[in-house]
PDB file of C-alpha atoms in Angstrom:
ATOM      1  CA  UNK A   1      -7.202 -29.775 -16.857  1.00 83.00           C
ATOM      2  CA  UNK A   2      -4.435 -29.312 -14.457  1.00 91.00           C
ATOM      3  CA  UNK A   3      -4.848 -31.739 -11.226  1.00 95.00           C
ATOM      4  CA  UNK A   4      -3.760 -29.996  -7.947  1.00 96.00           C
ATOM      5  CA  UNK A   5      -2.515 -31.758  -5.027  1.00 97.00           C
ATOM      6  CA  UNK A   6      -5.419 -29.258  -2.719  1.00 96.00           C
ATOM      7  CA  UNK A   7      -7.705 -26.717  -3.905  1.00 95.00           C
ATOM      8  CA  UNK A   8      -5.757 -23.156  -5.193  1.00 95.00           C
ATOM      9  CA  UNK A   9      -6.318 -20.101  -3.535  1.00 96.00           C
ATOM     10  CA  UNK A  10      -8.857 -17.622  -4.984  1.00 96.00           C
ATOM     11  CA  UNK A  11      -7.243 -14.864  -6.381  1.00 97.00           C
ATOM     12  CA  UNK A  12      -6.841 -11.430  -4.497  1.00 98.00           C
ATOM     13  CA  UNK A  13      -8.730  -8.809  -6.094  1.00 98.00           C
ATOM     14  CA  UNK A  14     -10.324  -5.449  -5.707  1.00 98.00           C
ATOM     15  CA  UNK A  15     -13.243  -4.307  -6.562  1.00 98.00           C
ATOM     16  CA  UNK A  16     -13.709  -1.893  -9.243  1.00 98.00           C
ATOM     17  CA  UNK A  17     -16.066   1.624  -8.891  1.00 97.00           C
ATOM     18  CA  UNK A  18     -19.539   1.162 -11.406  1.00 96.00           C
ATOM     19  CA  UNK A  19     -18.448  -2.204 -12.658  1.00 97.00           C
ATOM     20  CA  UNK A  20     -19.436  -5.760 -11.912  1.00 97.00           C
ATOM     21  CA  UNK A  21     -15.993  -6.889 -12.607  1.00 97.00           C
ATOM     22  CA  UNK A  22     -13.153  -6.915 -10.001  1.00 98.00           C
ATOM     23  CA  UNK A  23      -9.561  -6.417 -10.600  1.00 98.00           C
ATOM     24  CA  UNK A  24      -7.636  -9.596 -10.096  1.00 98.00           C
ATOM     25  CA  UNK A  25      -4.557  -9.076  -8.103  1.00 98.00           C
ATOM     26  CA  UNK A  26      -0.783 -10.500  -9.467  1.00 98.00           C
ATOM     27  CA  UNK A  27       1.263  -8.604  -6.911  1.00 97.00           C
ATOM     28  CA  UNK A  28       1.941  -5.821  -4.457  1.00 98.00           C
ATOM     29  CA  UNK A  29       5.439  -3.446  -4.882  1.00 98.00           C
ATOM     30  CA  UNK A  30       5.689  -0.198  -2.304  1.00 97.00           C
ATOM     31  CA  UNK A  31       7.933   2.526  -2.916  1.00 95.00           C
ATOM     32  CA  UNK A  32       8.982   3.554   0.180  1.00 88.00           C
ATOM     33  CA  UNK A  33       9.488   7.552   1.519  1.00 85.00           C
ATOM     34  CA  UNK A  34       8.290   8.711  -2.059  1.00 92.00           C
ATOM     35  CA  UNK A  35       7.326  12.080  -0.332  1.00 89.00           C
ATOM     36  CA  UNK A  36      10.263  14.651   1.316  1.00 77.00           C
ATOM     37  CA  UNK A  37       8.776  15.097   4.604  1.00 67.00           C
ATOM     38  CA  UNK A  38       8.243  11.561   5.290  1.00 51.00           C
ATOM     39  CA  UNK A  39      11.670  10.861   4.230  1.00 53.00           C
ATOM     40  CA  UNK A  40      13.226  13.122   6.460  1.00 55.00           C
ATOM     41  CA  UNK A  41      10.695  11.903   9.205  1.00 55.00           C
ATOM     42  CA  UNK A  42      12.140   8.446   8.935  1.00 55.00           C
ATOM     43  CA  UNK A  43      15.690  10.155   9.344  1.00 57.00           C
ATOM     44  CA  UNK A  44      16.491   9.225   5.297  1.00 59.00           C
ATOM     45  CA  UNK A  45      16.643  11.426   2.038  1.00 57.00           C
ATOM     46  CA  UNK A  46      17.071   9.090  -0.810  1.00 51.00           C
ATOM     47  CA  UNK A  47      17.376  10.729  -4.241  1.00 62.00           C
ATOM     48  CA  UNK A  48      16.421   7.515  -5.771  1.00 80.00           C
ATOM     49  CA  UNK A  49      12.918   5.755  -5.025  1.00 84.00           C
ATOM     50  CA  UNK A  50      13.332   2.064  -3.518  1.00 87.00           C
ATOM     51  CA  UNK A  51      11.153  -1.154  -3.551  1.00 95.00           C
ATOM     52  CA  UNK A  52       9.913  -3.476  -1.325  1.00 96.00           C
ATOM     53  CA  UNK A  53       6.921  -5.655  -1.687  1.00 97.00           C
ATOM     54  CA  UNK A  54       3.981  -7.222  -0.018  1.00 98.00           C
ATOM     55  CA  UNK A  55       2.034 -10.809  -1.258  1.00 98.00           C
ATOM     56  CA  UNK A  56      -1.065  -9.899  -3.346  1.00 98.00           C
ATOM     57  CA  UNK A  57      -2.981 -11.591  -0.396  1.00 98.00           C
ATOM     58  CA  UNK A  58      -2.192  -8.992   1.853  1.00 98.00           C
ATOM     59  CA  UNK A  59      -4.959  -6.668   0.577  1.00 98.00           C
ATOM     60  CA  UNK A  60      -7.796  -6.279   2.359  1.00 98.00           C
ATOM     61  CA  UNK A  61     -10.708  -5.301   0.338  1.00 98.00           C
ATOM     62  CA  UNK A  62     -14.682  -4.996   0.646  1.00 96.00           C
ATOM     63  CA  UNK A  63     -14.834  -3.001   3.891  1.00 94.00           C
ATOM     64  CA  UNK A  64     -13.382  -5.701   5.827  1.00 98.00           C
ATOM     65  CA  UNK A  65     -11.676  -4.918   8.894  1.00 98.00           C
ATOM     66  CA  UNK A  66      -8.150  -6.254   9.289  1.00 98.00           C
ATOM     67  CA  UNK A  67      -6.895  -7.970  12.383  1.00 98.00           C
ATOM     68  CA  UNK A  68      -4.225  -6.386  14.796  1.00 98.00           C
ATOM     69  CA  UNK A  69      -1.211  -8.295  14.046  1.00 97.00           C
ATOM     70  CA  UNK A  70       0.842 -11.024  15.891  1.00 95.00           C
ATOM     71  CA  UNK A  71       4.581 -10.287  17.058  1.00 96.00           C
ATOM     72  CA  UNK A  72       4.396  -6.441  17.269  1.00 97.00           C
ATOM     73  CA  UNK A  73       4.279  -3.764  19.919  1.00 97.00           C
ATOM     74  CA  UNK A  74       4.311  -1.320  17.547  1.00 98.00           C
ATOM     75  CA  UNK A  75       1.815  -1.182  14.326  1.00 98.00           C
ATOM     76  CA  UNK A  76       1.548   2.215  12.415  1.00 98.00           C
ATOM     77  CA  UNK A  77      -0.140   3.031   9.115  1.00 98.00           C
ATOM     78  CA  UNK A  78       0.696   4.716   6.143  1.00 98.00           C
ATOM     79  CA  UNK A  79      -2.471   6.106   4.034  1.00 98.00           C
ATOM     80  CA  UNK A  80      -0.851   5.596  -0.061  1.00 98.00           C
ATOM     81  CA  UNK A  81      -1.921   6.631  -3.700  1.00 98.00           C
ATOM     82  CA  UNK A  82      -2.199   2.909  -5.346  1.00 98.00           C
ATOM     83  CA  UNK A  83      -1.986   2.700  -8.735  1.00 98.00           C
ATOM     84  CA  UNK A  84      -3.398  -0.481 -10.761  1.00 98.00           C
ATOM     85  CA  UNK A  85      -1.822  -1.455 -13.974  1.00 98.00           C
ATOM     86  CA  UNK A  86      -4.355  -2.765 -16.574  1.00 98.00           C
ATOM     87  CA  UNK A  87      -4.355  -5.387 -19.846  1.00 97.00           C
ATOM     88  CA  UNK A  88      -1.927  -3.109 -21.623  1.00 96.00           C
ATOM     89  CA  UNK A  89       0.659  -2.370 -18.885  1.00 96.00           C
ATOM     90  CA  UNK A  90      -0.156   0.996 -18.122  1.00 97.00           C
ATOM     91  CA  UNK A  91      -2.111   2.463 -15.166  1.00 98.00           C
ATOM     92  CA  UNK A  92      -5.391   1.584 -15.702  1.00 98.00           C
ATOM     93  CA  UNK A  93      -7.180   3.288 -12.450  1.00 98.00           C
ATOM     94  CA  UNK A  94      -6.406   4.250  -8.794  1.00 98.00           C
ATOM     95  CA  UNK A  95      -7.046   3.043  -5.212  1.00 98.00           C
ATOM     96  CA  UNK A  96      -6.408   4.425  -1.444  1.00 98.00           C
ATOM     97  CA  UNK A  97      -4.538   2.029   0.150  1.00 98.00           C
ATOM     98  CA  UNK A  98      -2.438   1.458   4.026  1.00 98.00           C
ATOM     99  CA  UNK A  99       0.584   0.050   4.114  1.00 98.00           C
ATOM    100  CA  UNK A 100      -0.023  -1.104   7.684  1.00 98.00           C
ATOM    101  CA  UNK A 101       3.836  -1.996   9.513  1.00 98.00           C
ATOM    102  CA  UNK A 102       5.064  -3.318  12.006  1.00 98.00           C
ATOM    103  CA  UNK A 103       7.293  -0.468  12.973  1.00 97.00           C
ATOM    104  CA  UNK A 104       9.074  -2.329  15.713  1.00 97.00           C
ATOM    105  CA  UNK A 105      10.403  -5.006  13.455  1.00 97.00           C
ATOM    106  CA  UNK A 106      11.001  -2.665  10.474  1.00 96.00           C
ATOM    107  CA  UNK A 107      13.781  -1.060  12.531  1.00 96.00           C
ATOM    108  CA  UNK A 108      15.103  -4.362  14.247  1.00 97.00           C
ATOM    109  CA  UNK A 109      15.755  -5.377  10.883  1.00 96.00           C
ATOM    110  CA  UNK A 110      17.263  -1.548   9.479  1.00 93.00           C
ATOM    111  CA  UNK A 111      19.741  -2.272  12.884  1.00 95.00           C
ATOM    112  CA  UNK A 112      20.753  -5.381  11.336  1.00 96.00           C
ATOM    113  CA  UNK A 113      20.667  -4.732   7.564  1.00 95.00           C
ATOM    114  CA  UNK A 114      18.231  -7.379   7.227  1.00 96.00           C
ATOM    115  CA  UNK A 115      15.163  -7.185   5.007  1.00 94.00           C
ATOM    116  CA  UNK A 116      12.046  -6.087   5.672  1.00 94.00           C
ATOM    117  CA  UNK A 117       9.746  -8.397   5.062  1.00 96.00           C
ATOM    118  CA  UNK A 118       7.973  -9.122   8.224  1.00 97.00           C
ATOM    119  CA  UNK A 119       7.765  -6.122   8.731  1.00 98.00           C
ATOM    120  CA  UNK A 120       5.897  -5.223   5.919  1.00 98.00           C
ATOM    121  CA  UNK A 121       4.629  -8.345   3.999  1.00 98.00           C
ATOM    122  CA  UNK A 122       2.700  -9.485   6.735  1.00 98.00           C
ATOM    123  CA  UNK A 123      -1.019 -10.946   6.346  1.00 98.00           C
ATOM    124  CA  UNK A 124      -4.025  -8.341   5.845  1.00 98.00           C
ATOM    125  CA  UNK A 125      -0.873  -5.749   5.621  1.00 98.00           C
ATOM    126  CA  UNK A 126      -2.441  -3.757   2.637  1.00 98.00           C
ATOM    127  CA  UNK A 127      -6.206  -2.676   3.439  1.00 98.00           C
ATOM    128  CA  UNK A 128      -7.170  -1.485  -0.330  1.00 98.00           C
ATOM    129  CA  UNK A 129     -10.611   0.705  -1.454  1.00 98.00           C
ATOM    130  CA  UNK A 130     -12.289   0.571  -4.890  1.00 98.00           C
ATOM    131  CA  UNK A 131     -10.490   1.079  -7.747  1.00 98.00           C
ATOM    132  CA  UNK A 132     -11.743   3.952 -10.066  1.00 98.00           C
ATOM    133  CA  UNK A 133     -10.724   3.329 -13.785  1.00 98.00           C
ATOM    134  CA  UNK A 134      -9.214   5.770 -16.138  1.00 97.00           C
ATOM    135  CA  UNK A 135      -6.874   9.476 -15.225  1.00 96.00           C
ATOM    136  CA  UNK A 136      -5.996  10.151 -12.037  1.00 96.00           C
ATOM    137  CA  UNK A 137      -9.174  12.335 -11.299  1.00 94.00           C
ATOM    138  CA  UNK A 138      -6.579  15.702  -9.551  1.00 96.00           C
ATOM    139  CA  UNK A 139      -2.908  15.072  -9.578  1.00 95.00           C
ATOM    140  CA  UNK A 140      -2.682  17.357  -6.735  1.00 96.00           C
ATOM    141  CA  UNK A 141      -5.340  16.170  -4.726  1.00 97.00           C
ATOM    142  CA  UNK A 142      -5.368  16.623  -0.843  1.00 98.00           C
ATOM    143  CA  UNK A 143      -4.252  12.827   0.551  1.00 98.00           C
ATOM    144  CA  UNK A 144      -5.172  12.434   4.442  1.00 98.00           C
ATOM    145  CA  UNK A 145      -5.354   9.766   7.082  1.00 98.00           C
ATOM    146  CA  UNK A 146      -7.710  10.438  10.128  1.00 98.00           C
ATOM    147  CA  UNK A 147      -7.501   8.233  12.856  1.00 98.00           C
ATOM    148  CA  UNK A 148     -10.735   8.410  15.466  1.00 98.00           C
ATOM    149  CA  UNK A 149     -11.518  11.089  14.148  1.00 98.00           C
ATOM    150  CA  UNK A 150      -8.276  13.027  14.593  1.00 98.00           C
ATOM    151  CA  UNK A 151      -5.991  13.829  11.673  1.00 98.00           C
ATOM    152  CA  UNK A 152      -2.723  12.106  11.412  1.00 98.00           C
ATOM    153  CA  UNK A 153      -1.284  12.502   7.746  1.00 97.00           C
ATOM    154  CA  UNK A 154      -1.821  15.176   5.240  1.00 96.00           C
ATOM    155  CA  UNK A 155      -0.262  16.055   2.202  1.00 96.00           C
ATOM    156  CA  UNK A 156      -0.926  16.594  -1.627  1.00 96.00           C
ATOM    157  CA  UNK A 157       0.002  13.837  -4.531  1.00 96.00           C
ATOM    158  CA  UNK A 158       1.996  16.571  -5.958  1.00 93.00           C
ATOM    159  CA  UNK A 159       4.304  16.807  -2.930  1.00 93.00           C
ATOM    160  CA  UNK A 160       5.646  12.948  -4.382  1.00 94.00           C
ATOM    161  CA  UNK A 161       9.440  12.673  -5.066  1.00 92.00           C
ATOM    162  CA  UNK A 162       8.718  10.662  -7.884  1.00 93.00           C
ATOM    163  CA  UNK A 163       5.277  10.668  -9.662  1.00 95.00           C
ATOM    164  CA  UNK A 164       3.382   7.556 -10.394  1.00 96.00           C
ATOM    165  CA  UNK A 165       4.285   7.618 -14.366  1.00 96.00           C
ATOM    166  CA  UNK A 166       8.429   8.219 -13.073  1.00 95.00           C
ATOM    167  CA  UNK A 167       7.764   5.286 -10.491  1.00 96.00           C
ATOM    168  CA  UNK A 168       6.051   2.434 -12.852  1.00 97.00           C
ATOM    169  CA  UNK A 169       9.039   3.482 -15.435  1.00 96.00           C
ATOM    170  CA  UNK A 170      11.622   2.775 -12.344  1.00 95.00           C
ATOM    171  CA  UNK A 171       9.962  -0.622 -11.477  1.00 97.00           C
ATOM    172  CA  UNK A 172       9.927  -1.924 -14.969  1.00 97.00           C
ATOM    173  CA  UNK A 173      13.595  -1.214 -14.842  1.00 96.00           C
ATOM    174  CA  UNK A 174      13.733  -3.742 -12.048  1.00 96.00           C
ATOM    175  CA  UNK A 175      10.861  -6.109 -12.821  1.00 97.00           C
ATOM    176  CA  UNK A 176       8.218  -7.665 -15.529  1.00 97.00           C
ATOM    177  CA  UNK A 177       5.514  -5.313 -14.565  1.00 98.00           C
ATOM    178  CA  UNK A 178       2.297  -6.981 -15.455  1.00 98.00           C
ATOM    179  CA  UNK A 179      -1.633  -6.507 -15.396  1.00 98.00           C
ATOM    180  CA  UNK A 180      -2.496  -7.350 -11.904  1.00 98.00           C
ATOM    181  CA  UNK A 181       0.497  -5.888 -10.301  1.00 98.00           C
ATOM    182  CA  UNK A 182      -0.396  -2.386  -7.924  1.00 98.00           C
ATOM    183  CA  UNK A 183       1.794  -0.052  -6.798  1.00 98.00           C
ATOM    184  CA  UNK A 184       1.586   1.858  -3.686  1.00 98.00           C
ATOM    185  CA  UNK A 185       3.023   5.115  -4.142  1.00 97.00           C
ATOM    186  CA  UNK A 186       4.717   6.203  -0.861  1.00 95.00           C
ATOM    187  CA  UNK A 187       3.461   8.179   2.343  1.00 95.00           C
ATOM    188  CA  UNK A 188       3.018  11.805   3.392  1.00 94.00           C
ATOM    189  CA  UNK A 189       4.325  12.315   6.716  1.00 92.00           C
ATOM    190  CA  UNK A 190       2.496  11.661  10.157  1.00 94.00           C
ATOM    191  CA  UNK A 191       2.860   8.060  10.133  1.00 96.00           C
ATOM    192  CA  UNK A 192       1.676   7.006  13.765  1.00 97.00           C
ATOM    193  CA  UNK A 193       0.537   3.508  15.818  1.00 98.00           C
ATOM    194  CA  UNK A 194      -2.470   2.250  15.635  1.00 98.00           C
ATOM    195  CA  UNK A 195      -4.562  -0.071  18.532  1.00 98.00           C
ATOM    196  CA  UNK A 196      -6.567  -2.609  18.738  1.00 98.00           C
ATOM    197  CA  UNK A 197     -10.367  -0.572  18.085  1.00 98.00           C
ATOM    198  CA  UNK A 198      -8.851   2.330  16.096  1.00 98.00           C
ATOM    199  CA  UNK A 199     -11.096   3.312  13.424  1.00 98.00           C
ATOM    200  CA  UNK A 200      -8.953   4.750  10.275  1.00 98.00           C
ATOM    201  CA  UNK A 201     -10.176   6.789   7.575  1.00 98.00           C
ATOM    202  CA  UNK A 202      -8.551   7.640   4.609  1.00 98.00           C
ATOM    203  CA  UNK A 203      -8.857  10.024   1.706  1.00 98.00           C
ATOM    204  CA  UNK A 204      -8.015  10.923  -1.658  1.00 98.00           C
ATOM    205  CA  UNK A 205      -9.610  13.687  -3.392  1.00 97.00           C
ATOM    206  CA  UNK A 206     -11.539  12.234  -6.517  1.00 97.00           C
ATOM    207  CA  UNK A 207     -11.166   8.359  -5.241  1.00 98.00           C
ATOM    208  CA  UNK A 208     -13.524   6.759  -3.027  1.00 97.00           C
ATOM    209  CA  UNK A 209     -12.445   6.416   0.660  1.00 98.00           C
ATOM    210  CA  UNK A 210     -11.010   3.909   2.592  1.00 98.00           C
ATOM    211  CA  UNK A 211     -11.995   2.950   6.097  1.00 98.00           C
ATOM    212  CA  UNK A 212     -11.829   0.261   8.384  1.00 98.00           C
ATOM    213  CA  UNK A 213     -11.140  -0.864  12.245  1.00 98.00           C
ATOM    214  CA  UNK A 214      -8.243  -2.408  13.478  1.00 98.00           C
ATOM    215  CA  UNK A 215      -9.537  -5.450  14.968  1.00 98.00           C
ATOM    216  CA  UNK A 216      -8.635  -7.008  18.451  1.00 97.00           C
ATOM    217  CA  UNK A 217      -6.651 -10.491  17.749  1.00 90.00           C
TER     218      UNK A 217
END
């Protein structure tokens, strides 16, 4: 029995759709303007897909609301295709996640060439929803964000750069991809702020949605 100097954190997890077991969570890598019109949104048009990543305690899971975060003017979502990889290192099932950013420090750090991890690393940064095990159910399902009720981001899977298969192939190229690790899969365009009180709802067709309110700090 290993002694520890304080009491280690419980381990991130999701939980999974018809199953009493939850999905323990090893790590979070984002692959960022996976989808043309985003890309060209953000003023970029990579032919390659790049990585960054976000601590596996950033997800927020259960239908918790996450808090508005500290040192931004400027918070905007980004409603994602997560994909979960299982005992055998493949994709074992699929989530709707947010990659919520801080948009103002994101491009106070592009300025400077800096990285962009406060930006996007931050805590409750990755609101998750169930996972659902086995195929993607429609790989060219309708993918929407709705915020108070008005519709911000809409797009198909199919309208990714880089599907999720070409994407988990890229990131083993660059790391030990491992059960427990998820992948969010890039952004439709639309990305927008969000306020303190904003109520966000997003969709997948086939998965289960995601919703939650951006809570006052």
């Amino acid at each position: 029995m290993t002694d520890w100097l304080f009491p280690p954190a419980p381990t991130p997890s999701l939980p999974i759709q018809g199953r009493a077991e939850r999905f323990p969570v090893r790590r979070i890598l984002c692959v960022g303007q996976n989808y043309a019109a985003h890309a060209r949104e953000m003023g970029q048009a990579r032919a390659e897909p790049f990585f960054f990543t976000k601590p596996a305690d950033a997800v927020v899971t259960d239908g918790a609301d996450p808090l508005y975060p500290v040192t931004t003017a400027n918070l905007h979502h980004e409603v994602e295709l997560v994909c979960a990889i299982g005992a055998d290192g493949t994709i074992a099932g699929w989530a709707i996640g947010c990659d919520l950013t801080r948009r103002d420090l994101q491009a106070a750090a592009k300025e400077k060439g800096r990285p962009w991890d406060a930006a996007k690393g931050f805590d409750q940064s990755a609101p998750c929803g169930p996972l659902t095990l086995g195929p993607l159910p429609d790989p060219a399902a309708p993918i929407a964000l709705s915020v108070n009720g008005g519709l911000r981001q809409s797009g198909r899977l199919d309208d990714m750069v880089w599907n999720p298969d070409e994407i988990l192939a890229k990131a083993r190229a660059l790391w030990d991809v491992r059960p427990g690790d998820l992948i969010f899969t890039g952004t439709p365009e639309g990305v927008g702020p969000l306020q303190p009180g904003d109520r966000v709802e997003a969709t997948i067709g086939g998965l289960q949605s995601l919703s939650f309110t951006v809570l006052p700090r």
